[in-house]
Structures are given as C-alpha cells and as structure tokens.
mmCIF file of C-alpha atoms and ligand atoms in Angstrom:
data_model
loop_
_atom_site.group_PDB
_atom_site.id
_atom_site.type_symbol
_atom_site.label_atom_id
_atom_site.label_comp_id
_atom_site.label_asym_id
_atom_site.label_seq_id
_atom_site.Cartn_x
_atom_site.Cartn_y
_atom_site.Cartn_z
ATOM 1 C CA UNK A 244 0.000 0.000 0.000
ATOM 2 C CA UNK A 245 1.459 3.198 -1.007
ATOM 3 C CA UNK A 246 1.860 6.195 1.875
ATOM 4 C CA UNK A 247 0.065 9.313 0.632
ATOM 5 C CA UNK A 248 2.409 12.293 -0.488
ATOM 6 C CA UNK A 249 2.326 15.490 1.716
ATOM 7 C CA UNK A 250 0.967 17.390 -1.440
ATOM 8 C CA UNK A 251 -2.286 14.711 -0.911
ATOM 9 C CA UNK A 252 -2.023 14.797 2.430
ATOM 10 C CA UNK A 253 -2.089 19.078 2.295
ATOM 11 C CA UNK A 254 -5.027 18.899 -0.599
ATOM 12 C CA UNK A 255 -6.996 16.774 1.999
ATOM 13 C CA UNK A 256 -6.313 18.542 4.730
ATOM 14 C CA UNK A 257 -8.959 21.611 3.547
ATOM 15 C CA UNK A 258 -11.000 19.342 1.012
ATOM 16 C CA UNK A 259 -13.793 21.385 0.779
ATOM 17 C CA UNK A 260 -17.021 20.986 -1.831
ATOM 18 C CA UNK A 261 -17.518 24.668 -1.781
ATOM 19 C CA UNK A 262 -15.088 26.365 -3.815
ATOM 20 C CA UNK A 263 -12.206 25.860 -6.706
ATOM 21 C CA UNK A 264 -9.832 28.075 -6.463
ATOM 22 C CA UNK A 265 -6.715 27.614 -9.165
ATOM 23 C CA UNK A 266 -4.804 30.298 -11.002
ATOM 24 C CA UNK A 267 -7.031 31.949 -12.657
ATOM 25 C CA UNK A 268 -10.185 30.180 -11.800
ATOM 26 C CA UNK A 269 -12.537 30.849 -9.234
ATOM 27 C CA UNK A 270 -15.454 28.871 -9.165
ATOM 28 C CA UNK A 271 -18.385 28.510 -5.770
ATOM 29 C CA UNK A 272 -20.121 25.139 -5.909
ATOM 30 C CA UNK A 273 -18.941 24.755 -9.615
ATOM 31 C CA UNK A 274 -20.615 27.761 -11.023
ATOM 32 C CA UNK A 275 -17.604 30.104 -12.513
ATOM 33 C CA UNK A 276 -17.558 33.387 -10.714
ATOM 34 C CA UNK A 277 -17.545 35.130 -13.899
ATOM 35 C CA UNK A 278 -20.868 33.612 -14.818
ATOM 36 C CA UNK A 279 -22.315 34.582 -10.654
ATOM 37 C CA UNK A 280 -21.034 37.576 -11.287
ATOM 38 C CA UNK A 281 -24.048 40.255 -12.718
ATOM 39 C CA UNK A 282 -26.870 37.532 -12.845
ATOM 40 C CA UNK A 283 -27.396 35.968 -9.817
ATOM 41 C CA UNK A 284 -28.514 38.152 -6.489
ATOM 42 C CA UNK A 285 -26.506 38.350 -3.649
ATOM 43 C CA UNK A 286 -29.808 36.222 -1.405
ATOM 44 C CA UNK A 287 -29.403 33.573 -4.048
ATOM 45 C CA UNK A 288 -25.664 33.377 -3.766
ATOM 46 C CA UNK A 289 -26.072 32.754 0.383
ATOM 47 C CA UNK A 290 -28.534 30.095 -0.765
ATOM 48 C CA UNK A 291 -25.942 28.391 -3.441
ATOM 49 C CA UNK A 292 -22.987 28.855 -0.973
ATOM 50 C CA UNK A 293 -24.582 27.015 2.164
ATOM 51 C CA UNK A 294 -27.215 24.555 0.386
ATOM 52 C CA UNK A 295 -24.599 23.594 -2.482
ATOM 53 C CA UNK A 296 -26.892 24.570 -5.565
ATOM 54 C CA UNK A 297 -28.483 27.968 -7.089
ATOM 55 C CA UNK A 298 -32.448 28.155 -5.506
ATOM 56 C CA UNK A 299 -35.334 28.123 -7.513
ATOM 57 C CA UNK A 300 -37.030 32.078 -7.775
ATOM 58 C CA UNK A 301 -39.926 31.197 -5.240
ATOM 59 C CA UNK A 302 -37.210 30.129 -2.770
ATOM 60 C CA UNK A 303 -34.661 33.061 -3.360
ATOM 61 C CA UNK A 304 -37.832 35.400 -2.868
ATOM 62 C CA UNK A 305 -38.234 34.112 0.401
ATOM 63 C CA UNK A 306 -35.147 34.195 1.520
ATOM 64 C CA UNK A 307 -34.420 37.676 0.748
ATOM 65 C CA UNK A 308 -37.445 38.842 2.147
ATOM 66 C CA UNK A 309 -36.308 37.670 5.430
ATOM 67 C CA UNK A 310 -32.870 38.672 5.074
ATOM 68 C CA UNK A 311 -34.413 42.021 4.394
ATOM 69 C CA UNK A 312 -36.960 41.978 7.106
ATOM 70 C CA UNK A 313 -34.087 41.809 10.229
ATOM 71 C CA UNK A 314 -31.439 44.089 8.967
ATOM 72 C CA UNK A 315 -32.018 46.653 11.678
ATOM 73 C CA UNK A 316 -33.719 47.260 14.742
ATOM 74 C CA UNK A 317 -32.037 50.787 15.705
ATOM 75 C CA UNK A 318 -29.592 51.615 18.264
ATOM 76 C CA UNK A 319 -32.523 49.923 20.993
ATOM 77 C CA UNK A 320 -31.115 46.666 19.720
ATOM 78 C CA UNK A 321 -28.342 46.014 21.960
ATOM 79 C CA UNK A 322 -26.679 44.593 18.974
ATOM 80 C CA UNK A 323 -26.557 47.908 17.262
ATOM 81 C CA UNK A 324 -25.823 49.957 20.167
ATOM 82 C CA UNK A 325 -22.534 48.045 21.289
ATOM 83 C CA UNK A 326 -20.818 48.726 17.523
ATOM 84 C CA UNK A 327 -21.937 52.049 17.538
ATOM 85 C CA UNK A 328 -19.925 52.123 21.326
ATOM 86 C CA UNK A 329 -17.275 50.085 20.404
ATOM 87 C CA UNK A 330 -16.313 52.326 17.176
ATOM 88 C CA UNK A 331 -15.724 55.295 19.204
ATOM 89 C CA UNK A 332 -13.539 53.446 21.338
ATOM 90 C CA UNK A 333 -11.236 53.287 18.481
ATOM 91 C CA UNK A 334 -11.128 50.057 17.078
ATOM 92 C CA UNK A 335 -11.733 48.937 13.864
ATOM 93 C CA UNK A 336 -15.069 48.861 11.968
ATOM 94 C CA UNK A 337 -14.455 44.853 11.657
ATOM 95 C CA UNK A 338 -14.091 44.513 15.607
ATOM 96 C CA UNK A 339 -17.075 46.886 16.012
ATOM 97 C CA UNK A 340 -18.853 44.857 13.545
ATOM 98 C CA UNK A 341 -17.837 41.698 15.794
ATOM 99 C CA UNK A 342 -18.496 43.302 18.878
ATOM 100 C CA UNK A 343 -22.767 43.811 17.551
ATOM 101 C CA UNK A 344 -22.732 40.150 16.119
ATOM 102 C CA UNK A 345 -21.242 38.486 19.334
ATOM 103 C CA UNK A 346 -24.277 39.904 21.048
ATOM 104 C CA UNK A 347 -27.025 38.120 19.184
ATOM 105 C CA UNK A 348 -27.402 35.305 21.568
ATOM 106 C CA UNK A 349 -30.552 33.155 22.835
ATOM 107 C CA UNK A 350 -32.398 36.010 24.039
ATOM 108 C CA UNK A 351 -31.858 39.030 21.344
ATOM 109 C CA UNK A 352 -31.711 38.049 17.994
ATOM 110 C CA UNK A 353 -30.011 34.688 17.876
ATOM 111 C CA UNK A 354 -33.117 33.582 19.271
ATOM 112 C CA UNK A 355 -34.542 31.913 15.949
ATOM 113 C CA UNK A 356 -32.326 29.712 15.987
ATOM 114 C CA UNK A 357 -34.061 27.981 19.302
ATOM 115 C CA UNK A 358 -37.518 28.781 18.033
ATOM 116 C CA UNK A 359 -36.776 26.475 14.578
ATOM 117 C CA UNK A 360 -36.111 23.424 16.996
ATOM 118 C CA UNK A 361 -38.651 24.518 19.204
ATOM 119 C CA UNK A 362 -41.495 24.621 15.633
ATOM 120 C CA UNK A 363 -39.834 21.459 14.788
ATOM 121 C CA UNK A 364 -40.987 19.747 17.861
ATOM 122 C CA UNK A 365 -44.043 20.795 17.648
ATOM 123 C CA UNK A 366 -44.252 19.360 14.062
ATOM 124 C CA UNK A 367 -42.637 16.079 15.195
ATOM 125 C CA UNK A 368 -45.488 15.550 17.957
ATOM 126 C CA UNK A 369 -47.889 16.546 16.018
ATOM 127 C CA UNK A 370 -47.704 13.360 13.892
ATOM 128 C CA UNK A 371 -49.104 12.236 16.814
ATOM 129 C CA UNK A 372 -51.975 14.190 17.028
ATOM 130 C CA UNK A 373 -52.757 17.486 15.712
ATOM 131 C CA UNK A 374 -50.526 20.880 14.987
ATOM 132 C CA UNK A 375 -53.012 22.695 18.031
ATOM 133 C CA UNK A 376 -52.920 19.990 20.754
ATOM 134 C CA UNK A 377 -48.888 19.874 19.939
ATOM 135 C CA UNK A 378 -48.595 23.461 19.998
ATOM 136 C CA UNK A 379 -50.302 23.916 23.339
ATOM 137 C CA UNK A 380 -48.282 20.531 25.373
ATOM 138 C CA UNK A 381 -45.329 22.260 24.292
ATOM 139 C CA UNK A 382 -45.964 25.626 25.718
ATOM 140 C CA UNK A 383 -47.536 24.418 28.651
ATOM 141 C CA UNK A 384 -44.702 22.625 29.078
ATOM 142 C CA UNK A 385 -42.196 25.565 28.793
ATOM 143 C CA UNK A 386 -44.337 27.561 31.147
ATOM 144 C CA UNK A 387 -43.880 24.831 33.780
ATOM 145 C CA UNK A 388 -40.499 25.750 33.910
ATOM 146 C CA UNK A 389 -40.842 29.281 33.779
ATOM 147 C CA UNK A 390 -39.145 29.324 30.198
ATOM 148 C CA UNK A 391 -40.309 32.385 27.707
ATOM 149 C CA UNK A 392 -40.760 30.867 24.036
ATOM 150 C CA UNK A 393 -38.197 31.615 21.371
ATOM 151 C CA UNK A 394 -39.229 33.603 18.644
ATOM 152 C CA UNK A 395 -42.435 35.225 20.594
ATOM 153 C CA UNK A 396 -42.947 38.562 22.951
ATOM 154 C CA UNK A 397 -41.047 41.861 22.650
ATOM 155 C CA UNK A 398 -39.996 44.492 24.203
ATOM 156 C CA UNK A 399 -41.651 47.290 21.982
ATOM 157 C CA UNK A 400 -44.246 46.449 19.393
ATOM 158 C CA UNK A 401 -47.523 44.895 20.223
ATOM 159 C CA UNK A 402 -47.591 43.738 16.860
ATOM 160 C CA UNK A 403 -43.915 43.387 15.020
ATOM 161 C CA UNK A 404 -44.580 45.344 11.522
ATOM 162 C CA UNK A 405 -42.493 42.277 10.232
ATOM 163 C CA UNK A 406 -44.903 39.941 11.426
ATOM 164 C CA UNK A 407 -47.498 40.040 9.131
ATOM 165 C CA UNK A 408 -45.450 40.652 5.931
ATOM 166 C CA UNK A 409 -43.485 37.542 6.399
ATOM 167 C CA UNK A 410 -46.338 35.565 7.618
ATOM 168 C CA UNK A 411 -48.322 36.904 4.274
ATOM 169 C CA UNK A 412 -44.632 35.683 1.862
ATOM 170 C CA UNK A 413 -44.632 32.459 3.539
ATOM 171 C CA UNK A 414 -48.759 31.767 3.005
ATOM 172 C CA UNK A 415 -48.298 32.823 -0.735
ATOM 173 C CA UNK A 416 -45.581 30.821 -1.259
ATOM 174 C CA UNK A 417 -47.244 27.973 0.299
ATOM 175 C CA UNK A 418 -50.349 28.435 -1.781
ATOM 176 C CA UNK A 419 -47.948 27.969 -5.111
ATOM 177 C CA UNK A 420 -46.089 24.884 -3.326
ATOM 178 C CA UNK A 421 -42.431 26.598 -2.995
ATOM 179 C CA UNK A 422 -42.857 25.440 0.509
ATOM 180 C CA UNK A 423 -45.343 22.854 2.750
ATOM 181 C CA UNK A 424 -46.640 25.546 5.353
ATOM 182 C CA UNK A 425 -46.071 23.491 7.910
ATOM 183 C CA UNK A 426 -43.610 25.344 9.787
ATOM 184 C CA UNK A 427 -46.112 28.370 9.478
ATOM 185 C CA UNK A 428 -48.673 26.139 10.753
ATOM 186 C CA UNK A 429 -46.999 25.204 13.981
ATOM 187 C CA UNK A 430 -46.030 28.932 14.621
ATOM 188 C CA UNK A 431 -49.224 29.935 14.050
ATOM 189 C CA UNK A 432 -50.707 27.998 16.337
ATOM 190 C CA UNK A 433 -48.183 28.623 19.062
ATOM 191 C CA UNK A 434 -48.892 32.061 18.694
ATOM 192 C CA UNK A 435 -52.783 31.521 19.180
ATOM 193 C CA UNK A 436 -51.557 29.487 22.535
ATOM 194 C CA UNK A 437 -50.151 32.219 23.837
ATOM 195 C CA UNK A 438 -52.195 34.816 23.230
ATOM 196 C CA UNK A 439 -55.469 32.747 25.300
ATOM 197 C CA UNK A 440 -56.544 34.682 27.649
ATOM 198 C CA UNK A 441 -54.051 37.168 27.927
ATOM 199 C CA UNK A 442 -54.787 41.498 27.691
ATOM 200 C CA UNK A 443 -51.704 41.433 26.013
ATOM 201 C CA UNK A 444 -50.756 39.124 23.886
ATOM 202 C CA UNK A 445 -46.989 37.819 23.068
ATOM 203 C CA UNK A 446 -47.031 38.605 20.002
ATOM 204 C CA UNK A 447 -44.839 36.653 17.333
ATOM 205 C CA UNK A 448 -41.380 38.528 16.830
ATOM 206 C CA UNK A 449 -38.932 38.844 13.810
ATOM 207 C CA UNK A 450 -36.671 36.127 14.933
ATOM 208 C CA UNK A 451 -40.201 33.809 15.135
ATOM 209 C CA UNK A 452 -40.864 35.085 11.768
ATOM 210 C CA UNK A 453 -38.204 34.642 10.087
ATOM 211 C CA UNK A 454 -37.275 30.901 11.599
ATOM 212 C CA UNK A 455 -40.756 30.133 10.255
ATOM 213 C CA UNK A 456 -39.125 31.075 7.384
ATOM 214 C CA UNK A 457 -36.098 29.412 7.414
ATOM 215 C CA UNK A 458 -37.583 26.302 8.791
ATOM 216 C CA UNK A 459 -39.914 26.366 5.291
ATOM 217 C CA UNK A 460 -37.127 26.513 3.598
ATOM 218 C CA UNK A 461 -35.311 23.587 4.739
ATOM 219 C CA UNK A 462 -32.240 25.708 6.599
ATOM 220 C CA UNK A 463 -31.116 23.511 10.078
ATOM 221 C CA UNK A 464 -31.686 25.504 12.963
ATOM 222 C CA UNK A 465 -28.057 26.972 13.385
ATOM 223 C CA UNK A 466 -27.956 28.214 10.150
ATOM 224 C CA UNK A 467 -31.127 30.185 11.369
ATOM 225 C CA UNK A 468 -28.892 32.134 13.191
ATOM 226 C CA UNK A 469 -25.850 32.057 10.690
ATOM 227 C CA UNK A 470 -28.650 33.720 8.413
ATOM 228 C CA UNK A 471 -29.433 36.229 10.815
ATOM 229 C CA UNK A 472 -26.236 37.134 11.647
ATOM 230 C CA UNK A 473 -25.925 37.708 7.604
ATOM 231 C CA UNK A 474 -28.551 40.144 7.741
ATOM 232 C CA UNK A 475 -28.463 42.022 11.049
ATOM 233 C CA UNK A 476 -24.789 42.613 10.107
ATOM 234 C CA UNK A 477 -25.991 45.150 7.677
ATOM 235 C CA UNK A 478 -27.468 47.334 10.359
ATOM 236 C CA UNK A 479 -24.980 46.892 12.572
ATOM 237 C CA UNK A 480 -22.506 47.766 10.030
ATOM 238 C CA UNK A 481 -24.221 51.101 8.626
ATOM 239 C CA UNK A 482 -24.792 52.223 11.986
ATOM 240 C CA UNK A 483 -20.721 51.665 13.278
ATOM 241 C CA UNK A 484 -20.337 53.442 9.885
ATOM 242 C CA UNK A 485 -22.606 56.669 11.220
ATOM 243 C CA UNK A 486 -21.187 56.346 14.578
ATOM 244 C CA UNK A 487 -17.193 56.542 12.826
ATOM 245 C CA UNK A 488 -18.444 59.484 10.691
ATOM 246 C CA UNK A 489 -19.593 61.176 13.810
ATOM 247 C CA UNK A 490 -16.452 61.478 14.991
ATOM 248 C CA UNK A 491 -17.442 60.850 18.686
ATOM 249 C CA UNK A 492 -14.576 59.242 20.903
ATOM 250 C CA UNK A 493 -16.040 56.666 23.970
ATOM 251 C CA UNK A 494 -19.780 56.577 23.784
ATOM 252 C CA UNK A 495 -20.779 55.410 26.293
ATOM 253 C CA UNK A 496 -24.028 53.490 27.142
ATOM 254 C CA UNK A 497 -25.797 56.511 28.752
ATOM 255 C CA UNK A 498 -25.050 60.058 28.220
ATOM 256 C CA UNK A 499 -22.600 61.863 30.340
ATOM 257 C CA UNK A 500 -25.248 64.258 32.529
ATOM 258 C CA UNK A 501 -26.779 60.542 33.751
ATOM 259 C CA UNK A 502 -24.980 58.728 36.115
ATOM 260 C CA UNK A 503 -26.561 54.895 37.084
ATOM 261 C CA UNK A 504 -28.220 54.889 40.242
ATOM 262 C CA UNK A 505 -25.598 53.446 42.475
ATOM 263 C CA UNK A 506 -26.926 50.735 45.278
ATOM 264 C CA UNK A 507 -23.842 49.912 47.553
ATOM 265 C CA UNK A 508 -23.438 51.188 50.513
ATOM 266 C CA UNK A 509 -22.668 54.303 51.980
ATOM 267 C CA UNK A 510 -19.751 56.144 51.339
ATOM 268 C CA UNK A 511 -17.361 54.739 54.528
ATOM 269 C CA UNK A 512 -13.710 54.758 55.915
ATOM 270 C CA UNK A 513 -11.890 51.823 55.540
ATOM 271 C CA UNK A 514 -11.459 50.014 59.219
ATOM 272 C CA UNK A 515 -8.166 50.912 60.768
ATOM 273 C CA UNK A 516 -6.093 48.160 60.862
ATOM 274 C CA UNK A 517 -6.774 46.700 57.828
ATOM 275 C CA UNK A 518 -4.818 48.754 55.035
ATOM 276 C CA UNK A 519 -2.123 46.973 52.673
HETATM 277 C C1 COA B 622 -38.194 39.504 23.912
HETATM 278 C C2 COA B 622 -38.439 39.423 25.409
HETATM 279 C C3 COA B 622 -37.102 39.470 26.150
HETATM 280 C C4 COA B 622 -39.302 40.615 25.795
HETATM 281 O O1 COA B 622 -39.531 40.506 27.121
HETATM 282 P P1 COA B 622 -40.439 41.536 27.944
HETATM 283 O O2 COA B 622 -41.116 42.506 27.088
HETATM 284 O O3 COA B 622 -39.574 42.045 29.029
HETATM 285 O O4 COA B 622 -41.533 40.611 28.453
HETATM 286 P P2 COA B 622 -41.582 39.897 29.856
HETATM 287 O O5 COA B 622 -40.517 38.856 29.940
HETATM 288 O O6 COA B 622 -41.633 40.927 30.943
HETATM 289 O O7 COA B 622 -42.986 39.207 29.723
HETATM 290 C C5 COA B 622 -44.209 39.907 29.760
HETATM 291 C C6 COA B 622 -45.293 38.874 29.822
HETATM 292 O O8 COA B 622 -45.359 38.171 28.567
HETATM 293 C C7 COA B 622 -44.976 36.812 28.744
HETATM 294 N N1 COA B 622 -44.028 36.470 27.710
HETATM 295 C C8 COA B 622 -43.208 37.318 27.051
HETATM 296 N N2 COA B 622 -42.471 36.648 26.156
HETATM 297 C C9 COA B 622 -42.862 35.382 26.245
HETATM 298 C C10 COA B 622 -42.477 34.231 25.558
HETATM 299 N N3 COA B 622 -41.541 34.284 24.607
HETATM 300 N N4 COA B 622 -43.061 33.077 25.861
HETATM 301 C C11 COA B 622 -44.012 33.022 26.822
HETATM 302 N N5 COA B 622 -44.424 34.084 27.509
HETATM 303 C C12 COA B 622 -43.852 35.257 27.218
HETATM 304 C C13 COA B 622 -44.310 36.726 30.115
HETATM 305 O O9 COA B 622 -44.494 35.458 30.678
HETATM 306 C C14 COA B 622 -45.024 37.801 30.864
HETATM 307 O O10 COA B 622 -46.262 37.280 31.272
HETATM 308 P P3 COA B 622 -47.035 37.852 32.563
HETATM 309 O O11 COA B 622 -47.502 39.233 32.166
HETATM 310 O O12 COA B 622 -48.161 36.895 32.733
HETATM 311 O O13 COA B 622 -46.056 37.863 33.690
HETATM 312 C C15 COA B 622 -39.187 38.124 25.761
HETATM 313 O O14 COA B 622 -40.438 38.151 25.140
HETATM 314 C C16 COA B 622 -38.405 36.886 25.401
HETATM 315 O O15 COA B 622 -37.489 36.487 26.140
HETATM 316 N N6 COA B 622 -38.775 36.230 24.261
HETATM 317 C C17 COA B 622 -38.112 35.029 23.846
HETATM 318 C C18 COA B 622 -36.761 35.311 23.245
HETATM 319 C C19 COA B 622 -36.890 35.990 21.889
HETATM 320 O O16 COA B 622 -37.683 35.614 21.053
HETATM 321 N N7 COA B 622 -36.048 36.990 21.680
HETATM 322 C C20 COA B 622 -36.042 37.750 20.435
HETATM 323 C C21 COA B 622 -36.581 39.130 20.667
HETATM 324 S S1 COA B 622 -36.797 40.016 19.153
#
C-alpha cells in the first residue's frame, strides 16, 4: 500500500465541496464566478454557498425577504448599540462589527435559531396528534419551567410590523407549493396558545418570523442564526459606519449628565487596621 504524499495529504487537509480556487479560476459550488457575477442576487448566492446549488425564484424570494426583514432594529437593539460604542472606542469597523454580532445570543436576535427546533418539535409531535394539541403541550410545558418561548414577545411592538409581511410571503408561497406551510402552521398555532386569555398578547417577533421562514425553507436551525447574523450585520454595520463618521470618541451606554443609580453602601472609611 502506497503512503500518501504530503501534497495529498495538504489537498486533503482543507477538502472542501464549496469552492475551486486555481490560477485563474474561481469557481463557488462549480458555477464560474464570472458567470455569478451580474446575474445571480446576492440572497441567491447565500442560498448556493450554504445549500450547495443555485435556488429556484420562489425560494430566493423568500429568503431575501427575510434577510431584508431583520437588517435593523435601531440603536434599541443592543446589537446595534454596542458597535456604535465600540467604534468610538477606536477600534476597527471589523471589531465593532464583531463586537454587535457576538451579542445576538438566545435572548436578542439569535433567538430563531431555538424557536426552529422549538417549531420542529411541535411538528414532530404533532404526527401524533394534531398541529393545536402539539402546539399547546409544548408551551404548557415551557411555562412549567418558567421558560419564555423563542421567537415570541417583545420588548416594543404589540404587533412586530415584520410579522405580518413575512407571515403573508410564507402563506403565498405555500399556496404555489415553494414550501409545505407546515412550519407556518406550527407557529401559528403557538402564537394563538399564547395569546389565550391574555390582555396582552406575546405577540410573534422577527426572529419567530423569520425561523418560520427558514424552517420552510429547509435551513437547520443553526444556520437560522448564521442567516441572521448575515442580515443584522448590515445594520450593525451602517450604523458603526454613522457612529465613525460622527467622529465621537467613547460613547458610552448613557449620556454623560446621567450617572446609574448606584446601590452599595454608603460612602465609609476603611477600618483601621486593615490597610495593605
Ligand atoms: C423579547 C423578550 C425578552 C421581551 O420581554 P419583555 O417585554 O420584558 O416581556 P416579559 O418577559 O416581561 O414578559 C411579559 C409577559 O409576557 C410573557 N411572555 C413574554 N415573552 C414570552 C415568551 N416568549 N413566551 C411566553 N411568555 C412570554 C411573560 O411570561 C409575561 O407574562 P405575565 O404578564 O403573565 O407575567 C421576551 O419576550 C423573550 O425572552 N422572548 C423570547 C426570546 C426571543 O424571542 N427573543 C427575540 C426578541 S426580538
């Protein structure tokens, strides 16, 4: 048996089914860049990057609708606000760009990713019975333990604007059978769940509607947040951008005139005795 050479050894190393890459020849999941170049969006090339092969137009539609719909969310979004901070500090606008991103977590706009796994438990009990009864053991079940559900409530809109857009995409797209509805079904009904017998409802929010989205689409659950990350990195970028062109030098979280309520104790002397 012969021993492979280093050169194989090196080329296996970073196999990788993504891109060719020779002198002179660039080519992403064997389409020549040339070709990408001018014809195909830049939605459809995130599809033909992570999926492997170009989307059909019903797909891509989708896709950049949601990409679209979670861009930005203003300086409230603690996302934006910490690269608008950390530009002034004066790093670069790739670390500021990384400092917004590294906040979307479980709880502010990474939070899709948690409600596609939670929708695709729902769909998995529902074989079971039906989407409702799923929908509602699920819930109850999260309330049990005191834990909010991904992908619904927020902080300022009743009613996300988003909401109903997406929602409206993902049922026309369903009607012309670019996607099953299912995972629109099992928000859906979560959302009717939680809204029983409440004043105020909890309402669906963009990270719910867009992993409905993703989840119709086929994307695993992580990507739902690789996706996001894609998109909300537009707003966080513009607004480091703003921030840089404002010239400001450490912003901090509040303005200067407010200092935090402090809580400690009393101002005091340290004991006698015990200085260092
Ligand atoms: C976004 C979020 C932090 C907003 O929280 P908030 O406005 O401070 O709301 P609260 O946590 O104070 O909840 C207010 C009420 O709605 C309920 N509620 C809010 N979000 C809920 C959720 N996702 N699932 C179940 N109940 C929820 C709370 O239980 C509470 O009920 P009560 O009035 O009976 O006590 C919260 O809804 C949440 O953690 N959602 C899940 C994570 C998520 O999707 N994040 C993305 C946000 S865009």
């Amino acid at each position: 048996m012969s021993t492979p050479s280093t050169d194989d050894e090196a080329a296996e190393y970073w196999s990788t089914s993504i891109s060719r890459i020779r002198p002179g020849e660039i080519a992403l999941r064997g389409y020549p860049i040339e070709q990408l170049i001018g014809r195909v969006s830049f939605a459809s090339t995130i599809w033909m990057m992570v999926r492997g092969d170009l989307p059909t137009p019903g797909q891509a539609d989708l896709l950049e609708a949601a990409l679209v719909a979670a861009v930005d969310h203003g300086p409230q979004a603690p996302s934006i606000a910490s690269a608008r901070m950390a530009v002034t500090c004066g790093v670069g606008l790739n670390n500021a760009v990384a400092t917004g991103v590294n906040l979307l977590g479980d709880v502010h706009g990474g939070a899709g990713q948690q409600c596609m796994t939670f929708l695709a438990e729902v769909l998995e009990r529902a074989a079971d019975t039906d989407v409702d009864a799923a929908a509602r053991a699920l819930v109850d079940e999260y309330r049990e333990h005191g834990r909010h559900i991904p992908g619904f409530g927020h902080r300022f809109h009743p009613r996300d604007p988003r909401r109903d857009v997406l929602v409206g995409l993902v049922e026309e797209a369903r009607d012309q059978g670019v996607v099953s509805g299912q995972a629109l079904a099992a928000g859906l009904a979560v959302e009717a769940v939680l809204a029983e017998g409440r004043s105020r409802p909890v309402p669906m929010n963009i990270d719910g509607a867009t992993a409905i989205v993703y989840s119709e689409l086929g994307f695993a659950a992580e990507m739902g947040r690789g996706l996001f990350v894609l998109s909300r990195g537009v707003g966080i970028l513009a607004h480091a951008w703003e921030e840089r062109q404002a010239g400001v030098r450490i912003k901090g979280p509040v303005p200067r005139s407010v200092l935090p309520r402090y809580t400690g104790p009393e101002l005091r002397d340290v004991p006698a005795g015990d200085e260092r």
